[in-house]
Amino acid sequence: MTVVDDVAKTVPVAEKVADKFAAETAGTTETAAWRQKYEAASRDVYRATLLDLARTDPRIFVVDTDMGGFEDGFEAELPAQYVNVGIAEANLMGVSAGLAADGLVPFANTIASFAATRACEQVKVDIAGNNLPVRIVGTHGGFSAGHYGPTHHALEDVAILRTLPNLTVVVPADAAETEYAIRAVADTDAFPGPVYIRLGRKATGLVHERPYAFRIGRADVLRGGGDVTVVATGPLPVSEALAAADLLAARGIGARVLNMHTVKPLDEAAVLAAARETAGLVTVEDHVLVGGLGAAVSELTAEQHPCRVRRIGVPDGFHDEVGGERELLALAGVTAERIAAAAEEVVRHAP
C-alpha cells in the first residue's frame, strides 16, 4: 500500500487528532502567549511535545544518538522509554525498527544529514521496506548546521528519503507546526507507516501566529493571490516566500503562498489548482534543486498540467562554505528578492 493510499484512508482520524489539539490550544490565541510558547527552536518544542505525549502513551520511545537535549527532561522522567545507542546511526535505525516491529512507537533522533546518508540502507531495508511506524526526526536540516561545514549540511535528505517506499516526509515551517506534526504522527492509527520529520537547529521565527487546521498531506495556504504561486517548504524558505509576496504586492502582483510542509505525499490538488489558476509556480527550498520540492512539483505538473515552473534552491555542487544559515542561503540565492524576480518572470511570460 502506498503512502498516498494510507493518508487518504486515515485523514478522518488525523483530522480528529488535529482538531483536538486546535481546541486545546484555543486559549493561546493571544499573541503574547503564543509567542512565549513557540518563539523557540523547533527541536526544543519537539522534545517537550514528545515528553508530554509519552507520559500517557508507554509505547512511545526515544532512541537517541548522543544528540543531547533529552537527558534532563525525557530520560530523567521516563528512563524506561529512553534508549541511547551512541553515535551509531545505522544501529539507531535497526534498533528503532526492532522496537516498532514489537508494537512500540520509536522516535529515532539524529542529524538530518546522517539519517539520510550514513543510515540510508537501514532506513530503506529495515524501516521503509517493512512499513514500520518509526518516526525519524532529523535536526540540523538544510544549512542550519552551516557553522560545522559540509559534513553537516543536509541538502539532499528530502531527495533521498522521498524515493523510499511508504515513507512520509514532513518539513514543519516553525515550532508551532512542529508540535502539530509530532502530535499527528504519534497516532499510529492515522499514520501506521514510517515518517521522516526534518527540523532545524535554532529558532527561526514564527510563520503561524495562532492555531490553524494542520493536516499532513495538505498544503497550508498562507496567502491568497491570483497572479502567481510560490510553493515553499522549511522555516526560512517559507519566511522568504512570505517576504517575496510582500515585495510582489508592492509591485501590483498577487502571489499565492503555499506552505508545503508535507513533501511526500505532495498535496497534488493544491499544486494543480495553482497551476490552473495562476500564471505559474515558483518553488523554494533549503535543499539542492535535484530531487527536492521543486522536482516533486515539476514531476506532477509535467504529467498533469504543464505550466511554467521556476525553482529556487541550492545549486547542484559540493558546498564547502562554512557560515550561518541565513548567510549560506543568501549565498545560494534563496532570498526574497530572487523569489520575487522569478515570480515576476513567470507572470511576464504568461500566455
Short mmCIF file of C-alpha atoms in Angstrom, two decimals:
data_model
loop_
_atom_site.label_atom_id
_atom_site.label_comp_id
_atom_site.label_asym_id
_atom_site.label_seq_id
_atom_site.Cartn_x
_atom_site.Cartn_y
_atom_site.Cartn_z
CA MET A 1 0.00 0.00 0.00
CA THR A 2 1.40 3.40 -0.92
CA VAL A 3 1.71 6.34 1.45
CA VAL A 4 -0.89 8.22 -0.58
CA ASP A 5 -3.36 5.40 -0.01
CA ASP A 6 -2.52 5.32 3.71
CA VAL A 7 -3.05 9.04 4.09
CA ALA A 8 -6.24 9.06 2.07
CA LYS A 9 -7.75 6.31 4.20
CA THR A 10 -6.71 7.79 7.53
CA VAL A 11 -7.30 11.53 7.09
CA PRO A 12 -10.56 11.44 9.10
CA VAL A 13 -8.67 10.04 12.11
CA ALA A 14 -5.82 12.51 11.60
CA GLU A 15 -8.29 15.38 11.42
CA LYS A 16 -9.75 14.36 14.77
CA VAL A 17 -6.27 14.49 16.31
CA ALA A 18 -5.58 17.91 14.77
CA ASP A 19 -8.97 19.26 15.77
CA LYS A 20 -8.46 18.09 19.36
CA PHE A 21 -5.09 19.85 19.53
CA ALA A 22 -6.55 23.03 17.99
CA ALA A 23 -9.26 23.03 20.65
CA GLU A 24 -6.69 22.52 23.41
CA THR A 25 -4.60 25.45 22.13
CA ALA A 26 -7.53 27.78 21.61
CA GLY A 27 -6.66 29.56 24.83
CA THR A 28 -3.24 30.54 23.47
CA THR A 29 -4.57 32.71 20.67
CA GLU A 30 -3.30 35.84 22.38
CA THR A 31 -0.14 36.82 20.59
CA ALA A 32 1.97 37.08 23.74
CA ALA A 33 1.06 33.60 24.99
CA TRP A 34 1.51 32.02 21.58
CA ARG A 35 4.87 33.69 21.06
CA GLN A 36 6.07 32.70 24.51
CA LYS A 37 5.39 29.06 23.71
CA TYR A 38 6.56 28.92 20.09
CA GLU A 39 9.30 31.50 19.63
CA ALA A 40 11.74 28.72 20.35
CA ALA A 41 13.81 26.26 18.39
CA SER A 42 11.61 23.63 16.76
CA ARG A 43 13.74 20.86 18.24
CA ASP A 44 13.06 22.17 21.76
CA VAL A 45 9.31 22.23 21.16
CA TYR A 46 9.58 18.75 19.65
CA ARG A 47 11.25 17.37 22.79
CA ALA A 48 8.69 18.98 25.10
CA THR A 49 5.80 17.71 22.97
CA LEU A 50 7.17 14.18 22.83
CA LEU A 51 7.59 14.07 26.61
CA ASP A 52 4.01 15.24 27.04
CA LEU A 53 2.75 12.50 24.72
CA ALA A 54 4.92 9.77 26.23
CA ARG A 55 3.60 10.42 29.73
CA THR A 56 0.30 8.88 28.69
CA ASP A 57 1.49 6.54 25.93
CA PRO A 58 4.07 4.00 27.12
CA ARG A 59 4.57 2.80 23.54
CA ILE A 60 6.49 5.98 22.71
CA PHE A 61 10.25 5.54 22.93
CA VAL A 62 13.09 7.96 22.36
CA VAL A 63 16.02 6.33 20.58
CA ASP A 64 18.93 8.74 20.84
CA THR A 65 22.42 9.08 19.34
CA ASP A 66 24.15 11.28 21.91
CA MET A 67 22.29 14.25 20.45
CA GLY A 68 21.81 15.96 23.80
CA GLY A 69 18.64 17.65 24.99
CA PHE A 70 16.73 14.58 26.18
CA GLU A 71 18.68 13.84 29.37
CA ASP A 72 17.21 16.42 31.74
CA GLY A 73 13.66 16.01 30.52
CA PHE A 74 12.68 12.78 28.84
CA GLU A 75 15.34 10.44 30.20
CA ALA A 76 15.07 11.82 33.73
CA GLU A 77 11.30 11.42 33.86
CA LEU A 78 10.78 8.31 31.69
CA PRO A 79 14.04 6.35 31.75
CA ALA A 80 12.30 3.10 30.77
CA GLN A 81 11.22 4.73 27.49
CA TYR A 82 14.65 6.08 26.56
CA VAL A 83 17.49 4.31 24.74
CA ASN A 84 20.81 5.90 23.76
CA VAL A 85 22.69 3.87 21.14
CA GLY A 86 25.56 6.36 20.92
CA ILE A 87 26.93 7.88 17.73
CA ALA A 88 25.86 4.89 15.63
CA GLU A 89 23.22 5.96 13.14
CA ALA A 90 22.86 2.64 11.33
CA ASN A 91 22.33 0.94 14.68
CA LEU A 92 19.82 3.66 15.55
CA MET A 93 17.63 2.66 12.63
CA GLY A 94 17.97 -1.08 13.26
CA VAL A 95 17.07 -0.77 16.94
CA SER A 96 14.14 1.52 16.11
CA ALA A 97 12.86 -0.95 13.53
CA GLY A 98 13.01 -3.74 16.10
CA LEU A 99 11.08 -1.70 18.65
CA ALA A 100 8.44 -0.80 16.07
CA ALA A 101 8.09 -4.44 14.99
CA ASP A 102 7.31 -5.26 18.62
CA GLY A 103 4.42 -2.76 18.74
CA LEU A 104 6.20 0.31 20.08
CA VAL A 105 6.39 3.80 18.54
CA PRO A 106 10.07 4.80 18.42
CA PHE A 107 11.23 8.31 17.62
CA ALA A 108 14.72 7.93 16.16
CA ASN A 109 16.83 11.03 16.71
CA THR A 110 19.87 12.13 14.76
CA ILE A 111 21.18 14.88 12.49
CA ALA A 112 19.37 15.06 9.15
CA SER A 113 22.48 14.55 7.04
CA PHE A 114 23.33 11.38 8.95
CA ALA A 115 19.78 9.99 8.79
CA ALA A 116 19.62 10.24 5.01
CA THR A 117 23.15 9.22 4.06
CA ARG A 118 25.01 7.32 6.76
CA ALA A 119 21.97 5.22 7.71
CA CYS A 120 20.19 5.15 4.35
CA GLU A 121 20.43 1.38 3.86
CA GLN A 122 18.88 0.66 7.25
CA VAL A 123 16.10 3.19 6.65
CA LYS A 124 15.40 1.62 3.26
CA VAL A 125 15.52 -2.06 4.23
CA ASP A 126 14.64 -2.23 7.92
CA ILE A 127 12.11 0.61 8.21
CA ALA A 128 10.62 1.67 4.88
CA GLY A 129 10.71 -1.77 3.29
CA ASN A 130 8.80 -3.23 6.23
CA ASN A 131 6.45 -0.23 6.53
CA LEU A 132 7.18 0.12 10.25
CA PRO A 133 5.94 3.06 12.35
CA VAL A 134 9.35 4.56 13.08
CA ARG A 135 9.41 8.35 13.35
CA ILE A 136 12.82 9.55 12.15
CA VAL A 137 13.46 13.07 13.42
CA GLY A 138 16.39 14.73 11.70
CA THR A 139 17.52 18.03 13.18
CA HIS A 140 20.01 20.47 11.63
CA GLY A 141 18.21 20.32 8.27
CA GLY A 142 19.41 22.34 5.30
CA PHE A 143 22.16 24.83 6.15
CA SER A 144 21.09 25.14 9.80
CA ALA A 145 24.35 23.49 10.89
CA GLY A 146 26.34 25.55 8.41
CA HIS A 147 28.85 26.53 11.07
CA TYR A 148 30.03 22.88 11.12
CA GLY A 149 30.77 22.85 7.40
CA PRO A 150 29.77 20.48 4.60
CA THR A 151 29.83 17.29 6.68
CA HIS A 152 26.74 18.60 8.46
CA HIS A 153 24.96 20.29 5.56
CA ALA A 154 21.70 18.39 4.97
CA LEU A 155 20.93 19.39 1.41
CA GLU A 156 19.98 16.08 -0.17
CA ASP A 157 17.96 14.35 2.56
CA VAL A 158 14.50 15.07 1.15
CA ALA A 159 15.55 13.86 -2.31
CA ILE A 160 16.91 10.60 -0.93
CA LEU A 161 14.15 9.81 1.52
CA ARG A 162 11.16 10.68 -0.65
CA THR A 163 12.20 7.89 -3.02
CA LEU A 164 11.82 5.24 -0.32
CA PRO A 165 8.59 3.23 -0.18
CA ASN A 166 5.89 4.00 2.39
CA LEU A 167 7.84 6.93 3.88
CA THR A 168 6.04 10.22 4.64
CA VAL A 169 8.28 13.32 4.57
CA VAL A 170 7.32 16.34 6.70
CA VAL A 171 9.19 19.68 6.97
CA PRO A 172 7.48 21.97 9.53
CA ALA A 173 7.71 25.71 8.92
CA ASP A 174 8.04 26.72 12.58
CA ALA A 175 7.87 25.45 16.15
CA ALA A 176 4.07 25.58 16.29
CA GLU A 177 3.79 23.44 13.18
CA THR A 178 6.37 21.07 14.68
CA GLU A 179 4.05 20.42 17.62
CA TYR A 180 1.13 19.79 15.27
CA ALA A 181 3.23 17.35 13.24
CA ILE A 182 4.57 15.42 16.23
CA ARG A 183 1.13 15.03 17.75
CA ALA A 184 -0.25 13.86 14.40
CA VAL A 185 2.39 11.20 13.72
CA ALA A 186 2.25 9.86 17.28
CA ASP A 187 -1.14 8.43 16.29
CA THR A 188 -0.28 5.14 14.59
CA ASP A 189 -3.92 4.55 13.65
CA ALA A 190 -3.76 7.66 11.48
CA PHE A 191 -0.20 7.10 10.25
CA PRO A 192 0.76 3.42 10.53
CA GLY A 193 3.87 3.70 8.34
CA PRO A 194 7.27 5.39 8.74
CA VAL A 195 7.70 9.16 8.84
CA TYR A 196 10.69 11.47 8.39
CA ILE A 197 10.41 14.86 10.12
CA ARG A 198 13.05 17.43 9.20
CA LEU A 199 13.80 20.14 11.76
CA GLY A 200 16.35 22.91 12.01
CA ARG A 201 18.73 23.87 14.79
CA LYS A 202 17.98 27.35 16.14
CA ALA A 203 14.77 29.36 16.41
CA THR A 204 13.82 30.84 13.04
CA GLY A 205 10.78 32.98 13.84
CA LEU A 206 7.07 32.29 13.65
CA VAL A 207 5.11 31.66 10.49
CA HIS A 208 1.86 30.99 12.34
CA GLU A 209 0.55 33.45 14.92
CA ARG A 210 -2.45 31.38 16.05
CA PRO A 211 -3.88 27.83 15.93
CA TYR A 212 -4.86 26.57 12.49
CA ALA A 213 -6.01 23.41 10.73
CA PHE A 214 -2.83 21.42 10.17
CA ARG A 215 -3.16 18.27 8.06
CA ILE A 216 -0.29 16.06 6.94
CA GLY A 217 -0.50 15.81 3.16
CA ARG A 218 -2.44 19.07 2.77
CA ALA A 219 -0.73 22.37 1.91
CA ASP A 220 -1.16 25.34 4.22
CA VAL A 221 -2.34 28.37 2.22
CA LEU A 222 -0.60 31.34 3.84
CA ARG A 223 -1.55 33.99 1.28
CA GLY A 224 -4.15 34.20 -1.42
CA GLY A 225 -3.29 35.50 -4.87
CA GLY A 226 -4.31 35.03 -8.46
CA ASP A 227 -1.25 36.08 -10.45
CA VAL A 228 1.48 33.61 -9.45
CA THR A 229 2.04 30.93 -6.80
CA VAL A 230 5.06 30.45 -4.53
CA VAL A 231 5.35 26.95 -3.09
CA ALA A 232 7.84 26.72 -0.20
CA THR A 233 8.97 24.16 2.36
CA GLY A 234 11.00 24.67 5.53
CA PRO A 235 11.25 27.55 8.02
CA LEU A 236 13.44 30.08 6.22
CA PRO A 237 12.21 29.27 2.70
CA VAL A 238 8.61 29.86 3.84
CA SER A 239 9.60 33.10 5.58
CA GLU A 240 11.42 34.27 2.45
CA ALA A 241 8.39 33.32 0.34
CA LEU A 242 6.15 35.49 2.51
CA ALA A 243 8.63 38.37 2.26
CA ALA A 244 8.68 37.92 -1.52
CA ALA A 245 4.87 38.07 -1.59
CA ASP A 246 5.07 41.45 0.16
CA LEU A 247 7.57 42.70 -2.44
CA LEU A 248 5.33 41.48 -5.24
CA ALA A 249 2.23 43.08 -3.69
CA ALA A 250 4.03 46.42 -3.72
CA ARG A 251 4.55 45.90 -7.46
CA GLY A 252 0.91 45.07 -8.08
CA ILE A 253 1.33 41.28 -8.32
CA GLY A 254 -0.82 38.99 -6.20
CA ALA A 255 1.18 35.96 -5.07
CA ARG A 256 -0.42 32.89 -3.55
CA VAL A 257 1.90 31.32 -0.95
CA LEU A 258 1.66 27.61 -0.16
CA ASN A 259 3.50 26.20 2.83
CA MET A 260 4.16 22.68 1.55
CA HIS A 261 5.06 21.17 4.92
CA THR A 262 4.48 17.67 3.55
CA VAL A 263 6.75 16.92 0.60
CA LYS A 264 5.55 13.31 0.40
CA PRO A 265 2.71 12.75 -0.15
CA LEU A 266 2.59 16.05 -2.05
CA ASP A 267 -0.70 17.95 -1.97
CA GLU A 268 -1.37 17.39 -5.64
CA ALA A 269 -4.75 19.12 -5.57
CA ALA A 270 -3.27 22.37 -4.22
CA VAL A 271 -0.40 22.34 -6.72
CA LEU A 272 -2.63 21.59 -9.71
CA ALA A 273 -5.15 24.23 -8.65
CA ALA A 274 -2.32 26.77 -8.52
CA ALA A 275 -1.08 25.64 -11.93
CA ARG A 276 -4.55 26.16 -13.41
CA GLU A 277 -5.46 29.37 -11.60
CA THR A 278 -2.20 31.37 -11.72
CA ALA A 279 0.46 32.12 -14.35
CA GLY A 280 2.85 29.54 -12.93
CA LEU A 281 4.79 28.36 -9.90
CA VAL A 282 7.97 29.27 -8.06
CA THR A 283 9.27 26.64 -5.63
CA VAL A 284 11.53 27.50 -2.69
CA GLU A 285 13.58 25.15 -0.51
CA ASP A 286 16.76 24.91 1.57
CA HIS A 287 17.82 21.82 -0.36
CA VAL A 288 19.61 21.08 -3.61
CA LEU A 289 17.48 21.58 -6.70
CA VAL A 290 17.93 17.92 -7.64
CA GLY A 291 15.15 15.75 -6.25
CA GLY A 292 13.58 18.07 -3.68
CA LEU A 293 10.34 20.03 -3.54
CA GLY A 294 10.94 21.72 -6.89
CA ALA A 295 11.49 18.37 -8.54
CA ALA A 296 8.33 16.91 -6.97
CA VAL A 297 6.25 19.86 -8.17
CA SER A 298 7.80 19.73 -11.65
CA GLU A 299 7.15 15.99 -11.97
CA LEU A 300 3.49 16.49 -11.09
CA THR A 301 2.83 19.47 -13.34
CA ALA A 302 4.74 17.95 -16.28
CA GLU A 303 2.43 14.95 -16.22
CA GLN A 304 -0.91 16.51 -15.31
CA HIS A 305 -0.93 20.25 -16.08
CA PRO A 306 2.20 21.65 -17.76
CA CYS A 307 2.95 25.20 -16.69
CA ARG A 308 5.91 27.49 -16.13
CA VAL A 309 7.89 26.46 -13.01
CA ARG A 310 10.90 28.28 -11.60
CA ARG A 311 12.89 26.57 -8.83
CA ILE A 312 14.73 28.45 -6.08
CA GLY A 313 17.08 26.29 -4.04
CA VAL A 314 20.70 25.33 -3.55
CA PRO A 315 22.53 24.82 -6.86
CA ASP A 316 23.96 21.39 -7.64
CA GLY A 317 27.53 21.05 -6.39
CA PHE A 318 29.64 20.42 -3.32
CA HIS A 319 29.15 23.35 -0.96
CA ASP A 320 32.21 23.60 1.26
CA GLU A 321 31.36 27.00 2.73
CA VAL A 322 31.16 27.48 6.49
CA GLY A 323 28.78 30.08 7.88
CA GLY A 324 25.41 30.91 9.37
CA GLU A 325 22.19 29.51 7.97
CA ARG A 326 20.88 32.79 6.55
CA GLU A 327 24.30 33.68 5.17
CA LEU A 328 24.65 30.39 3.31
CA LEU A 329 21.11 30.50 1.97
CA ALA A 330 21.70 34.01 0.67
CA LEU A 331 24.92 32.81 -0.95
CA ALA A 332 22.90 30.05 -2.64
CA GLY A 333 20.33 32.57 -3.88
CA VAL A 334 17.45 31.57 -1.60
CA THR A 335 16.26 35.11 -0.89
CA ALA A 336 13.02 37.07 -1.06
CA GLU A 337 14.43 39.26 -3.83
CA ARG A 338 15.32 36.31 -6.04
CA ILE A 339 11.95 34.64 -5.39
CA ALA A 340 10.17 37.85 -6.36
CA ALA A 341 12.26 38.19 -9.52
CA ALA A 342 11.45 34.61 -10.53
CA ALA A 343 7.75 35.23 -9.88
CA GLU A 344 7.82 38.39 -11.98
CA GLU A 345 9.40 36.42 -14.82
CA VAL A 346 6.65 33.81 -14.61
CA VAL A 347 3.96 36.50 -14.77
CA ARG A 348 5.72 38.35 -17.57
CA HIS A 349 5.83 35.25 -19.77
CA ALA A 350 2.29 34.13 -19.04
CA PRO A 351 0.39 33.19 -22.22
#
